[in-house]
Tab-separated table of C-alpha atoms in Angstrom:
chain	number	residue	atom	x	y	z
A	10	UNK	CA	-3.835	48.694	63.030
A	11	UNK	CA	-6.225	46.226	61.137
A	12	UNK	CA	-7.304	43.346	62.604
A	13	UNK	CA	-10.745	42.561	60.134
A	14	UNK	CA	-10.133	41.254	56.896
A	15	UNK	CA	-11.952	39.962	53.901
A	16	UNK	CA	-12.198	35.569	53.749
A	17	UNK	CA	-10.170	33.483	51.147
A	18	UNK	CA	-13.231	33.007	49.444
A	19	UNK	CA	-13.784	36.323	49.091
A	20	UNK	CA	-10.341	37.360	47.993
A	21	UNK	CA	-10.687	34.728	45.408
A	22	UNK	CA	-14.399	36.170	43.840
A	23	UNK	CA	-12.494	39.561	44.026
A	24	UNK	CA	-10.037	38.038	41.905
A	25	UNK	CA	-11.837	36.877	39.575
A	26	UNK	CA	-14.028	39.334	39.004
A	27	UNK	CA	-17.589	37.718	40.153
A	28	UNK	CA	-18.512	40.204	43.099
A	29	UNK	CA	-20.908	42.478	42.499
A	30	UNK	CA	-18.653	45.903	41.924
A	31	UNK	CA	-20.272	47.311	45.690
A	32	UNK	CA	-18.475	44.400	47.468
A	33	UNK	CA	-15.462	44.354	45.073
A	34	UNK	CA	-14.451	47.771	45.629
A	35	UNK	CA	-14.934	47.105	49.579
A	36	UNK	CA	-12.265	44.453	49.020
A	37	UNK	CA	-10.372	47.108	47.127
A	38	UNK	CA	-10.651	50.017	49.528
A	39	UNK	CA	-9.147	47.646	52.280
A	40	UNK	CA	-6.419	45.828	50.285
A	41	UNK	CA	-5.065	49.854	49.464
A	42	UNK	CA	-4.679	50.027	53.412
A	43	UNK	CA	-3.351	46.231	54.257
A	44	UNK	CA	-0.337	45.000	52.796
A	45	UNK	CA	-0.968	41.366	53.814
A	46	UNK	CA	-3.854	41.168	51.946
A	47	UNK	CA	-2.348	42.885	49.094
A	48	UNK	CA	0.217	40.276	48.958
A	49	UNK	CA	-2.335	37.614	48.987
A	50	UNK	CA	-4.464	38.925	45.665
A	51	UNK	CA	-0.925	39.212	43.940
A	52	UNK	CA	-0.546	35.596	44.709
A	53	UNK	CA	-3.481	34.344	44.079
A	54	UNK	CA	-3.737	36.627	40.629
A	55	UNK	CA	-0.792	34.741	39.971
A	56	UNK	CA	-2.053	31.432	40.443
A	57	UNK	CA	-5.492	31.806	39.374
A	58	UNK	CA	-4.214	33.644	35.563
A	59	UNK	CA	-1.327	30.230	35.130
A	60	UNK	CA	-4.725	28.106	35.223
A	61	UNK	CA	-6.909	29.754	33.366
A	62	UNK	CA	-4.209	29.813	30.718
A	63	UNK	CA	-3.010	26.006	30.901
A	64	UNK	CA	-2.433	24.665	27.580
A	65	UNK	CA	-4.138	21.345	28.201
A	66	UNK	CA	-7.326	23.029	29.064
A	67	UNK	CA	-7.403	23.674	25.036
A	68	UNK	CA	-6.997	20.970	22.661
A	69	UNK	CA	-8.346	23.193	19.746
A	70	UNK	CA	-5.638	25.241	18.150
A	71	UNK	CA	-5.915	28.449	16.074
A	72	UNK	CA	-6.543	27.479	12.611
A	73	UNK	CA	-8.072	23.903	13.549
A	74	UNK	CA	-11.363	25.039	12.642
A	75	UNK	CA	-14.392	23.343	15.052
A	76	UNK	CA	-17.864	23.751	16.411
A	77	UNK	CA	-16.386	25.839	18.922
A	78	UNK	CA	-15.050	28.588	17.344
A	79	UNK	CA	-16.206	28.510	13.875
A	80	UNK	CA	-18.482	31.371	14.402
A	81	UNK	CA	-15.624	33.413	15.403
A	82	UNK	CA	-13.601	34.976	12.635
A	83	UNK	CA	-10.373	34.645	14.834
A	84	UNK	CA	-8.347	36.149	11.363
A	85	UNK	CA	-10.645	39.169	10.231
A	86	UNK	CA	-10.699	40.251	14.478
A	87	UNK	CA	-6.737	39.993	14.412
A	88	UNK	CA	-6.685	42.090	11.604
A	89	UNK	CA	-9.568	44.684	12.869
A	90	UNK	CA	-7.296	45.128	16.178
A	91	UNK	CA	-4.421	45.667	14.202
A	92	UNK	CA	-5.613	48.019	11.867
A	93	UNK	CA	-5.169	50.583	14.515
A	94	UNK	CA	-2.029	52.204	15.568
A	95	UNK	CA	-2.883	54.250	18.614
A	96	UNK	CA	-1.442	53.252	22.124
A	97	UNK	CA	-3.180	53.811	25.173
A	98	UNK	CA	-2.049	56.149	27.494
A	99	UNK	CA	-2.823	56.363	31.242
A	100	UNK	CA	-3.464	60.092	32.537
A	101	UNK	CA	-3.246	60.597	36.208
A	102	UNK	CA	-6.289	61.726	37.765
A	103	UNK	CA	-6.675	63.561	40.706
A	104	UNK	CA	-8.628	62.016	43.425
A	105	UNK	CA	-12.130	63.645	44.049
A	106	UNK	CA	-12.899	64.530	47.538
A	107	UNK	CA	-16.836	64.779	49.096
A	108	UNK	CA	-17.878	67.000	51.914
A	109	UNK	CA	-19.909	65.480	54.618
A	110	UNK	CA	-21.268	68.209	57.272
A	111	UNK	CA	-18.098	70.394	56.088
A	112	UNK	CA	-15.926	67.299	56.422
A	113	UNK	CA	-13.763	67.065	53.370
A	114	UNK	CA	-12.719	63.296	52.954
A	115	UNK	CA	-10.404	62.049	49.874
A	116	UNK	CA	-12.496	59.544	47.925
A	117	UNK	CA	-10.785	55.969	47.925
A	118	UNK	CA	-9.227	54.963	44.215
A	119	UNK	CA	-11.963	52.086	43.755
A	120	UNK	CA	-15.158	54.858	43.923
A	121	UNK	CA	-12.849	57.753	41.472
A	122	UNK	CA	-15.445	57.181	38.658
A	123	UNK	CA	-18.874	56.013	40.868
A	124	UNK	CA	-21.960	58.466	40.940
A	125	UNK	CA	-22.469	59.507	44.336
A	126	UNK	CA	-25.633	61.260	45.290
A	127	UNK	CA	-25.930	64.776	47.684
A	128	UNK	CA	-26.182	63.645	51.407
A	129	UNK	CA	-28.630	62.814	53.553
A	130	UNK	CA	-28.815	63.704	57.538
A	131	UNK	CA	-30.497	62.117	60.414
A	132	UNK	CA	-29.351	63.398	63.971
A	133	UNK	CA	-25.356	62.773	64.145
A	134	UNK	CA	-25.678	60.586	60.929
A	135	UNK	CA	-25.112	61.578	57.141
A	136	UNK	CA	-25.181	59.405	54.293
A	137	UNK	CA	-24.305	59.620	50.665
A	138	UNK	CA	-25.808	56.931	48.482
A	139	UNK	CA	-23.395	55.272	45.627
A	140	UNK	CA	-25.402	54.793	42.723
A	141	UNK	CA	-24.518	51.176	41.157
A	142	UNK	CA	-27.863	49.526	40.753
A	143	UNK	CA	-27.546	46.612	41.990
A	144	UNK	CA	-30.921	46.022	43.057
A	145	UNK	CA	-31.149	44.839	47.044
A	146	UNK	CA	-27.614	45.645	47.447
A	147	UNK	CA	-26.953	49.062	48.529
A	148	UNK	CA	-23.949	50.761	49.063
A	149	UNK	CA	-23.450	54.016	50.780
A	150	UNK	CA	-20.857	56.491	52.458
A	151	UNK	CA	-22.136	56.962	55.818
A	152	UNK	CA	-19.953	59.853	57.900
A	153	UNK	CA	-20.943	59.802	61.572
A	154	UNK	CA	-19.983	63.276	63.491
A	155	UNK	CA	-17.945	63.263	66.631
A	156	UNK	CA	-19.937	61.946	69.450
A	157	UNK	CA	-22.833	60.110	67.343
A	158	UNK	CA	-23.327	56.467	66.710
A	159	UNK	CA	-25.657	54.172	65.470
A	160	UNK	CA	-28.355	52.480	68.144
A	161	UNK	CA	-28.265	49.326	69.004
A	162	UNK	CA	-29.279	46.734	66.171
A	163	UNK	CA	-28.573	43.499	63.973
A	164	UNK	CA	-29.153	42.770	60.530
A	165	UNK	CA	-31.937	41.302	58.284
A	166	UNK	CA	-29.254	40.669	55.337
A	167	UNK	CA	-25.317	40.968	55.116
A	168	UNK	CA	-24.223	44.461	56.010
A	169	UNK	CA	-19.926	45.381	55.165
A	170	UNK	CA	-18.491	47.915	56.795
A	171	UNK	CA	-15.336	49.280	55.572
A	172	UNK	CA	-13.567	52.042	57.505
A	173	UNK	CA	-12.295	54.838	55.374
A	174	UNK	CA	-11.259	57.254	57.652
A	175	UNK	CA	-11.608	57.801	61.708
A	176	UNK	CA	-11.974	55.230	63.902
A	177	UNK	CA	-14.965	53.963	65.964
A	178	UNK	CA	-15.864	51.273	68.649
A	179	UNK	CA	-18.351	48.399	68.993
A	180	UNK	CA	-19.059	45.515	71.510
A	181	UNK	CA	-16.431	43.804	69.272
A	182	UNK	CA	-13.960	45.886	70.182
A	183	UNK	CA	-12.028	49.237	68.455
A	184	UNK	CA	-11.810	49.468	64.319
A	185	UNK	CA	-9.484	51.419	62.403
A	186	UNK	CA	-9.197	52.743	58.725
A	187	UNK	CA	-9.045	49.450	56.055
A	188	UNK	CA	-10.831	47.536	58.871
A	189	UNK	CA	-13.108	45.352	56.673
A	190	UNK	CA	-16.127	44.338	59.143
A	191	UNK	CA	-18.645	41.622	57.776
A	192	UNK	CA	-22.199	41.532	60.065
A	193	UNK	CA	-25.237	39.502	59.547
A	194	UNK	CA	-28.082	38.353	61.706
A	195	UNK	CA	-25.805	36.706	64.315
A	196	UNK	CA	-24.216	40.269	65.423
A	197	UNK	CA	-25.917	42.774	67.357
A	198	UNK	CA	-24.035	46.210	67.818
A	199	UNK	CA	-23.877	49.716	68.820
A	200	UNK	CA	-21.478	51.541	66.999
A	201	UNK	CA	-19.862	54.816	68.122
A	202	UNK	CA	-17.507	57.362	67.254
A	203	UNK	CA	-16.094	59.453	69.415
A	204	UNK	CA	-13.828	61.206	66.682
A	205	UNK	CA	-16.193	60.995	64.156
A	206	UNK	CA	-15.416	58.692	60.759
A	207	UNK	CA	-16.336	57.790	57.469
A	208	UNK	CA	-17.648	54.201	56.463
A	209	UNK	CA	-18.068	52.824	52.939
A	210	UNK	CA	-21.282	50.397	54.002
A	211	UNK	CA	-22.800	47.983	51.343
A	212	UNK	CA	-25.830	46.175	52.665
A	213	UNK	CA	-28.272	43.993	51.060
A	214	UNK	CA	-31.651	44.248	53.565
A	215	UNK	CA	-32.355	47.045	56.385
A	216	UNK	CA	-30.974	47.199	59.692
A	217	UNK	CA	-33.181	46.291	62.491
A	218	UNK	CA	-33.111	47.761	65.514
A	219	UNK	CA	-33.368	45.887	68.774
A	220	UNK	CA	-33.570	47.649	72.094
A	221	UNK	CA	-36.220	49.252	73.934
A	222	UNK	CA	-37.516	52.556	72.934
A	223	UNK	CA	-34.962	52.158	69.812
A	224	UNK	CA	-37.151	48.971	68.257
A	225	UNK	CA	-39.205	52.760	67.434
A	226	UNK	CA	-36.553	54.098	65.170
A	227	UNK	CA	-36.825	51.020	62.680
A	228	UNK	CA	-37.030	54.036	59.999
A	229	UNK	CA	-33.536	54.678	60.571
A	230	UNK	CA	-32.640	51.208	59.611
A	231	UNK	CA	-34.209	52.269	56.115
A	232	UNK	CA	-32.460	55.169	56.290
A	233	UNK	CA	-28.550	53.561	56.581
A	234	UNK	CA	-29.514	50.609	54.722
B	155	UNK	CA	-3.328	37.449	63.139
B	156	UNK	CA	-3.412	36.008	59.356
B	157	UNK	CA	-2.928	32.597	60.445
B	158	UNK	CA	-6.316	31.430	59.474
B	159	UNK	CA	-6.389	32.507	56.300
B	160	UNK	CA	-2.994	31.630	54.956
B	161	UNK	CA	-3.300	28.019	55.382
B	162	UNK	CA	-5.610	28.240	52.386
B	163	UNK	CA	-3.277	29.180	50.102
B	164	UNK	CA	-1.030	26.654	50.461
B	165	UNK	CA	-3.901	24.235	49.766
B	166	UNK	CA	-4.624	26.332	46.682
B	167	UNK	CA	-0.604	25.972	45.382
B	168	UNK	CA	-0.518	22.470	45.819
B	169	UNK	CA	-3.799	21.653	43.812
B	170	UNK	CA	-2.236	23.761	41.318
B	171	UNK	CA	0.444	21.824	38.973
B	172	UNK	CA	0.280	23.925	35.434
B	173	UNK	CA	2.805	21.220	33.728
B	174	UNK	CA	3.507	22.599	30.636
B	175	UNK	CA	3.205	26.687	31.924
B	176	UNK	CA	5.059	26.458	34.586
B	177	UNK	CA	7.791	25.639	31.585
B	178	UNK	CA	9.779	28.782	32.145
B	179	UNK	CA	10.953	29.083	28.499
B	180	UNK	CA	6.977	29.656	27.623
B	181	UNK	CA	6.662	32.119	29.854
B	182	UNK	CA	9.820	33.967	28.783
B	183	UNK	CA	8.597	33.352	24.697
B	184	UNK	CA	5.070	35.282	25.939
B	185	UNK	CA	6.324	38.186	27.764
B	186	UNK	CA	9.165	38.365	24.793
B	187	UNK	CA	6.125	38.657	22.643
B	188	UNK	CA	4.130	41.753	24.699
B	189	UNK	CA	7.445	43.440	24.692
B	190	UNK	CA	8.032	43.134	20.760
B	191	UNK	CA	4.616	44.535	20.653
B	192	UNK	CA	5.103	47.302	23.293
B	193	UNK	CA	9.086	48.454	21.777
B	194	UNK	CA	8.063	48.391	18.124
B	195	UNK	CA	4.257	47.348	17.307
B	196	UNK	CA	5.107	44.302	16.444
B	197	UNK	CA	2.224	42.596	14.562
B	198	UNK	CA	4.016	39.087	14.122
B	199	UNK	CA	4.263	38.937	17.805
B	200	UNK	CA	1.144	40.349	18.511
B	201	UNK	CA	-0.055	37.686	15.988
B	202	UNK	CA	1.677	35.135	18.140
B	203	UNK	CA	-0.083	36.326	21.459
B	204	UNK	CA	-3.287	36.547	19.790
B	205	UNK	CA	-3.080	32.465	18.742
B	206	UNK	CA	-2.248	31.792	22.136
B	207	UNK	CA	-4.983	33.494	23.839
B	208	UNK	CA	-7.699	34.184	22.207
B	209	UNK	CA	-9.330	30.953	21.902
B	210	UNK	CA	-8.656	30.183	25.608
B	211	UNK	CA	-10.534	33.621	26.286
B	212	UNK	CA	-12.950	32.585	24.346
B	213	UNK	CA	-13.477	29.167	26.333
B	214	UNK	CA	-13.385	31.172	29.456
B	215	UNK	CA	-15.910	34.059	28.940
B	216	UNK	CA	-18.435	31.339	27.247
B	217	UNK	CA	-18.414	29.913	30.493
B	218	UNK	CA	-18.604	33.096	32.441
B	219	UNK	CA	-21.309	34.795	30.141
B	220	UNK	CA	-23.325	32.124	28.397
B	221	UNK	CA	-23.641	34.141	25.271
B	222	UNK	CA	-21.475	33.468	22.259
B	223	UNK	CA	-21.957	36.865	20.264
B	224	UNK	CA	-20.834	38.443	23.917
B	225	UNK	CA	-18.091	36.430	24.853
B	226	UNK	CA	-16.613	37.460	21.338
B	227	UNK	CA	-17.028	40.697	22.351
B	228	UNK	CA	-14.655	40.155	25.174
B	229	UNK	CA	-11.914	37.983	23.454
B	230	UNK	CA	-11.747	41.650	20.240
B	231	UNK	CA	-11.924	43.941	23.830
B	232	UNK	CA	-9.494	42.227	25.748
B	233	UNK	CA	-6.939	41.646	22.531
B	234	UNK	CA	-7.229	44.819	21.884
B	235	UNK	CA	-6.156	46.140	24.870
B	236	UNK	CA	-3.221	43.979	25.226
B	237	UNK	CA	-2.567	46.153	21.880
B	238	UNK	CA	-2.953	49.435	22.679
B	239	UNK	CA	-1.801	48.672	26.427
B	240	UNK	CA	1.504	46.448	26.090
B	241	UNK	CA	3.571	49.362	27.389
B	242	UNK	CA	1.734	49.223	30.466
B	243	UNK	CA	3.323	45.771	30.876
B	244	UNK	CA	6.199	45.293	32.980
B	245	UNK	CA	7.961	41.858	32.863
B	246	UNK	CA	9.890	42.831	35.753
B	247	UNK	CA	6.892	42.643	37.885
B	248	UNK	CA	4.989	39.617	36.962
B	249	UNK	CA	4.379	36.841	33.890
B	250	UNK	CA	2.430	38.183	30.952
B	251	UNK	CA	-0.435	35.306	31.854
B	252	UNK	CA	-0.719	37.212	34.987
B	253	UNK	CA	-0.954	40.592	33.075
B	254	UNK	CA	-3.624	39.243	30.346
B	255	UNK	CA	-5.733	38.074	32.760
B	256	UNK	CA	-6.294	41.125	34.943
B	257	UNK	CA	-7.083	42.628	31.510
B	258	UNK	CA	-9.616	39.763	30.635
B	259	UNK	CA	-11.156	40.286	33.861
B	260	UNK	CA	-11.395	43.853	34.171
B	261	UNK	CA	-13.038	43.369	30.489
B	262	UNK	CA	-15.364	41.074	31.531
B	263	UNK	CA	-16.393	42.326	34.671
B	264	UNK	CA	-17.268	45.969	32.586
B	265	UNK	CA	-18.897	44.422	30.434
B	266	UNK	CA	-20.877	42.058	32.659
B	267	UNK	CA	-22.108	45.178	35.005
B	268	UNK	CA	-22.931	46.771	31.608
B	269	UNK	CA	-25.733	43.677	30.991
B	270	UNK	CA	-26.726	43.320	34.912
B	271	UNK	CA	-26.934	46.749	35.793
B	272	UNK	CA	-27.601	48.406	32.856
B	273	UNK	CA	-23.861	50.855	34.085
B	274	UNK	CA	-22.051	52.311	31.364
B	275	UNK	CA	-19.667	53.281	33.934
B	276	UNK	CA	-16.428	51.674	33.937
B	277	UNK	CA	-15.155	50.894	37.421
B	278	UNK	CA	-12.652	47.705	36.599
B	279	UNK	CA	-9.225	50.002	36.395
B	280	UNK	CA	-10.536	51.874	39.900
B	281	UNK	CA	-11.195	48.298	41.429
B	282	UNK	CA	-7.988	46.541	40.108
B	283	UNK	CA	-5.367	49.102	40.280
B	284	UNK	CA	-2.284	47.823	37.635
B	285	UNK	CA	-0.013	47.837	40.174
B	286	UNK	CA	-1.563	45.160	42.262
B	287	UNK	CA	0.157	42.647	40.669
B	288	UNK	CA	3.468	43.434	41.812
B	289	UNK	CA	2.830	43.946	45.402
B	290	UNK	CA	5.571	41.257	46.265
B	291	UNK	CA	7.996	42.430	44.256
B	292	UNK	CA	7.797	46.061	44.932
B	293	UNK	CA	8.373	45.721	49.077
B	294	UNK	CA	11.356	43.977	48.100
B	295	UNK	CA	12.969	46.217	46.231
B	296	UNK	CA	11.588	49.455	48.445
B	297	UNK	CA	14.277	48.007	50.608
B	298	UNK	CA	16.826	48.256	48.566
B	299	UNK	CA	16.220	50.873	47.418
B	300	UNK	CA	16.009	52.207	51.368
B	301	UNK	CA	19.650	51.135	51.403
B	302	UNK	CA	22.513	53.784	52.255
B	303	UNK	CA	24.424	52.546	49.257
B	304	UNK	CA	21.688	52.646	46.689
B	305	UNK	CA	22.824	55.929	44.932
B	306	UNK	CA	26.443	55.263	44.829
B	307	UNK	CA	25.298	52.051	42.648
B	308	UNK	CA	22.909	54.029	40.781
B	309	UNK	CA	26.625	56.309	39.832
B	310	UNK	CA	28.135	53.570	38.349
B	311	UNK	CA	25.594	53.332	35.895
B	312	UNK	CA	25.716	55.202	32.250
B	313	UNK	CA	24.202	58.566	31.839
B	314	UNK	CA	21.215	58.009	30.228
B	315	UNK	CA	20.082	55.302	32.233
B	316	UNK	CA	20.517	57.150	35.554
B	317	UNK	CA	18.530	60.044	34.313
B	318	UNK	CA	15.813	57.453	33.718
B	319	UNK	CA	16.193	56.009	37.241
B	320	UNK	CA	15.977	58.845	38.872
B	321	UNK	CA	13.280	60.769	37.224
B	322	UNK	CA	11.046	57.011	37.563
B	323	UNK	CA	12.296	55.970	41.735
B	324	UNK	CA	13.172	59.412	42.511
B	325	UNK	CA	10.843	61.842	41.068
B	326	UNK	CA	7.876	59.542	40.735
B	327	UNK	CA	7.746	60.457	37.327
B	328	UNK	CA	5.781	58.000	34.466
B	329	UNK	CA	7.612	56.474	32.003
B	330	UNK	CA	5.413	58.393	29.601
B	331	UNK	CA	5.874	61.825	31.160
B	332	UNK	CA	10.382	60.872	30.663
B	333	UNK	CA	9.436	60.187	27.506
B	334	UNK	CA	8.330	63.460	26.955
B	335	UNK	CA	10.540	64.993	29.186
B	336	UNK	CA	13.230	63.698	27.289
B	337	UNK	CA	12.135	63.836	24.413
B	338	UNK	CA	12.501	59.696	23.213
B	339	UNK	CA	10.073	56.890	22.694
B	340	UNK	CA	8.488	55.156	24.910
B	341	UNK	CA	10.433	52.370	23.527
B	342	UNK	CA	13.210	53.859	24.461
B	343	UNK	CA	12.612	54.543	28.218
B	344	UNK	CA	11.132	51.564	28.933
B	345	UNK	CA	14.398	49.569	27.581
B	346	UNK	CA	16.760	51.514	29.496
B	347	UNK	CA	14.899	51.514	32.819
B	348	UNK	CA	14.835	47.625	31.967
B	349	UNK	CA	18.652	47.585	31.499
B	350	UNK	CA	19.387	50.066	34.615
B	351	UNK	CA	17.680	47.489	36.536
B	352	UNK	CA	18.804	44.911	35.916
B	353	UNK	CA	22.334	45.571	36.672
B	354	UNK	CA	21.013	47.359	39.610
B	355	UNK	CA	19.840	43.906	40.736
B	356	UNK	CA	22.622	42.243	39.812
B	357	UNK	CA	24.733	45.120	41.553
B	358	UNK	CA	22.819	44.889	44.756
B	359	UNK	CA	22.522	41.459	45.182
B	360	UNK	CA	25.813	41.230	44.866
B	361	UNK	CA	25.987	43.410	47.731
B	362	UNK	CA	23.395	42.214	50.236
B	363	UNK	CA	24.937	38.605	50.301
């Protein structure tokens, strides 16, 4: 069951459109697997759109011409937008799948149309980078195999983690698909998984590793991040 | 488990007082108006919809963009969805204000990524899924609809609208794909399935109390 979900504050950027789309569809993958928090971006959609709409916020009305919208032809784009007949219509897709060391996982709805590159593999690791350019952010699909984990290490930046399928364990405890887990310098960890899962990962510096002999694989941090 | 988090919100509803919007009669007059425009292409109403909101989404992308000739761009991208897009609106699930503003934000967050990132990709409609919105509503009715009774109330209803019913609860069918099926409007389909439930509610409620 989840127990790690995205802040308020966060659920209100995701709302309102100002994450970057990495983090937003992190917010998105999870809400598709929690109900609660689903319920919470319905009410705060809710809230947020009556707002944004209030009447008093806008004195000007259409036709009262002022500095504010006198360079928009309000008129000649009602009639542009008119002027065409044709109606939308929503096709159902079918949902693309990847294959991670012959693992065939469903891609979630929020990545459907995202470019995602061929894999990568370091020991029990492969990743799969999501092309957004977004400059220091990167985001990822990282699939660990059954039996592998990640050594021991903290973070320079802001690292999500959110569980797309499989399950695996930290100091913190035992995550499960939708889990939505937020690190940063303060954490240290050692992820494993026993079963073997995928993670959608966004992170915005390299991981740095912490223990021992493991301080020497640094490169990996490059590597996930 | 949510404990922390759901004090918030009640913070956020009581900061929020929208006087004159939360004047039911508006609401009723806006989502009258995306209806007009889904049922028959209304251009009056659209007209209507198009006085009320595109100067406020103009005053809210200036502020979210910066540029003029951009936020423009979003008020002709965003009306014109809510054009071509109406029937995608469902007043059953949620206030029109609601609905316009998931467009104007899936808008301007395309467009936004489009400047930043230098993406033509579009990723809003993955990220913001239509059906969000009605989250609330839909459990509720899922347990109705879970009910023992449900289809002996679903009987009682005329023809037509049953076959609607069932091919949209039932068969998971869209309402464009009954249009086709049956060969009627969209128009058409979306009125009856409107009608069906509505006595369905009224039916149901009448027997849950």
């Amino acid at each position: 069951m989840i127990k790690h979900h995205p802040t308020f504050e966060m659920l209100k950027a995701y709302v309102t459109g100002d994450l970057p789309a990495s983090l937003a569809a992190g917010v998105s993958i999870h809400a598709d697997k929690c109900d609660e928090c689903r319920k919470q971006i319905a009410l705060l959609t809710e809230q947020i759109a009556e707002v944004s709409f209030e009447p008093e916020h806008d004195p000007l009305h259409f036709g009262n011409v002022s500095d504010e919208t006198m360079s928009v032809d309000f008129e000649q784009m009602l009639d542009n937008i008119c002027s065409d007949d044709s109606i939308t219509l929503t096709k159902p897709t079918e949902a693309k799948t990847i294959t991670l060391r012959d693992t065939p996982y469903q891609l979630p709805r929020a990545m459907q149309h995202m470019e995602i590159s061929s894999s990568a593999n370091i020991g029990k690791l492969s990743r799969a980078r999501v092309m957004l350019d977004e400059g220091e952010i990167h985001t990822s699909l990282l699939h660990i195999e059954p039996g592998g984990g990640v050594p021991m290490h903290t973070h320079n930046g802001f690292e999500l983690t959110v569980l797309v399928e499989g399950s695996f364990t930290d100091e913190m405890g035992e995550y499960f698909p939708g889990d939505f887990i937020m690190l940063d310098g303060q954490h240290v960890h050692h992820p494993v998984s026993e079963q073997g899962c995928l993670c959608y990962t966004v992170a915005n510096a390299p991981q740095k590793f912490t223990q021992g002999i493991n301080k020497l694989l640094n490169p990996i941090g490059n590597f996930i991040y | 488990m949510m404990a922390v988090r759901q004090i918030n919100l009640s913070v956020i509803g009581s900061s929020v007082t929208p006087k004159a919007m939360n004047d039911s009669a508006e609401h009723q007059q806006l989502s009258q108006w995306l209806i007009s425009v889904a049922e028959q292409r209304d251009k009056l109403a659209f007209s209507e919809l198009f006085k009320f909101f595109a100067p406020k989404i103009l005053r809210i992308a200036k502020t979210k963009i910066g540029s003029e000739a951009q936020a423009s761009e979003v008020v002709q991208e965003t009306m014109s969805n809510v054009w071509r897009k109406a029937h995608l609106f469902d007043a059953q699930k949620g206030a029109a204000t609601t609905w316009v503003y998931t467009v104007m934000r899936n808008v301007t967050f395309d467009l936004l990524r489009k400047v930043k990132s230098n993406r033509e990709d579009t990723l809003s409609d993955d990220i913001w899924p239509i059906a969000e919105q009605s989250a609330a509503d839909d459990e509720l009715f899922e347990d109705h609809l879970a009910s023992n009774n449900i289809m002996s109330v679903i009987e009682t209803l005329p023809e037509n609208q049953q076959q609607v019913i069932k091919g949209f609860y039932f068969m998971e069918m869209s309402q464009e794909q009954l249009a086709n099926h049956l060969g009627l409007p969209l128009g058409t389909i979306k009125s009856r399935l409107r009608l069906a439930l509505a006595k369905l509610k009224a039916q149901l409620g009448a027997d849950h109390d």
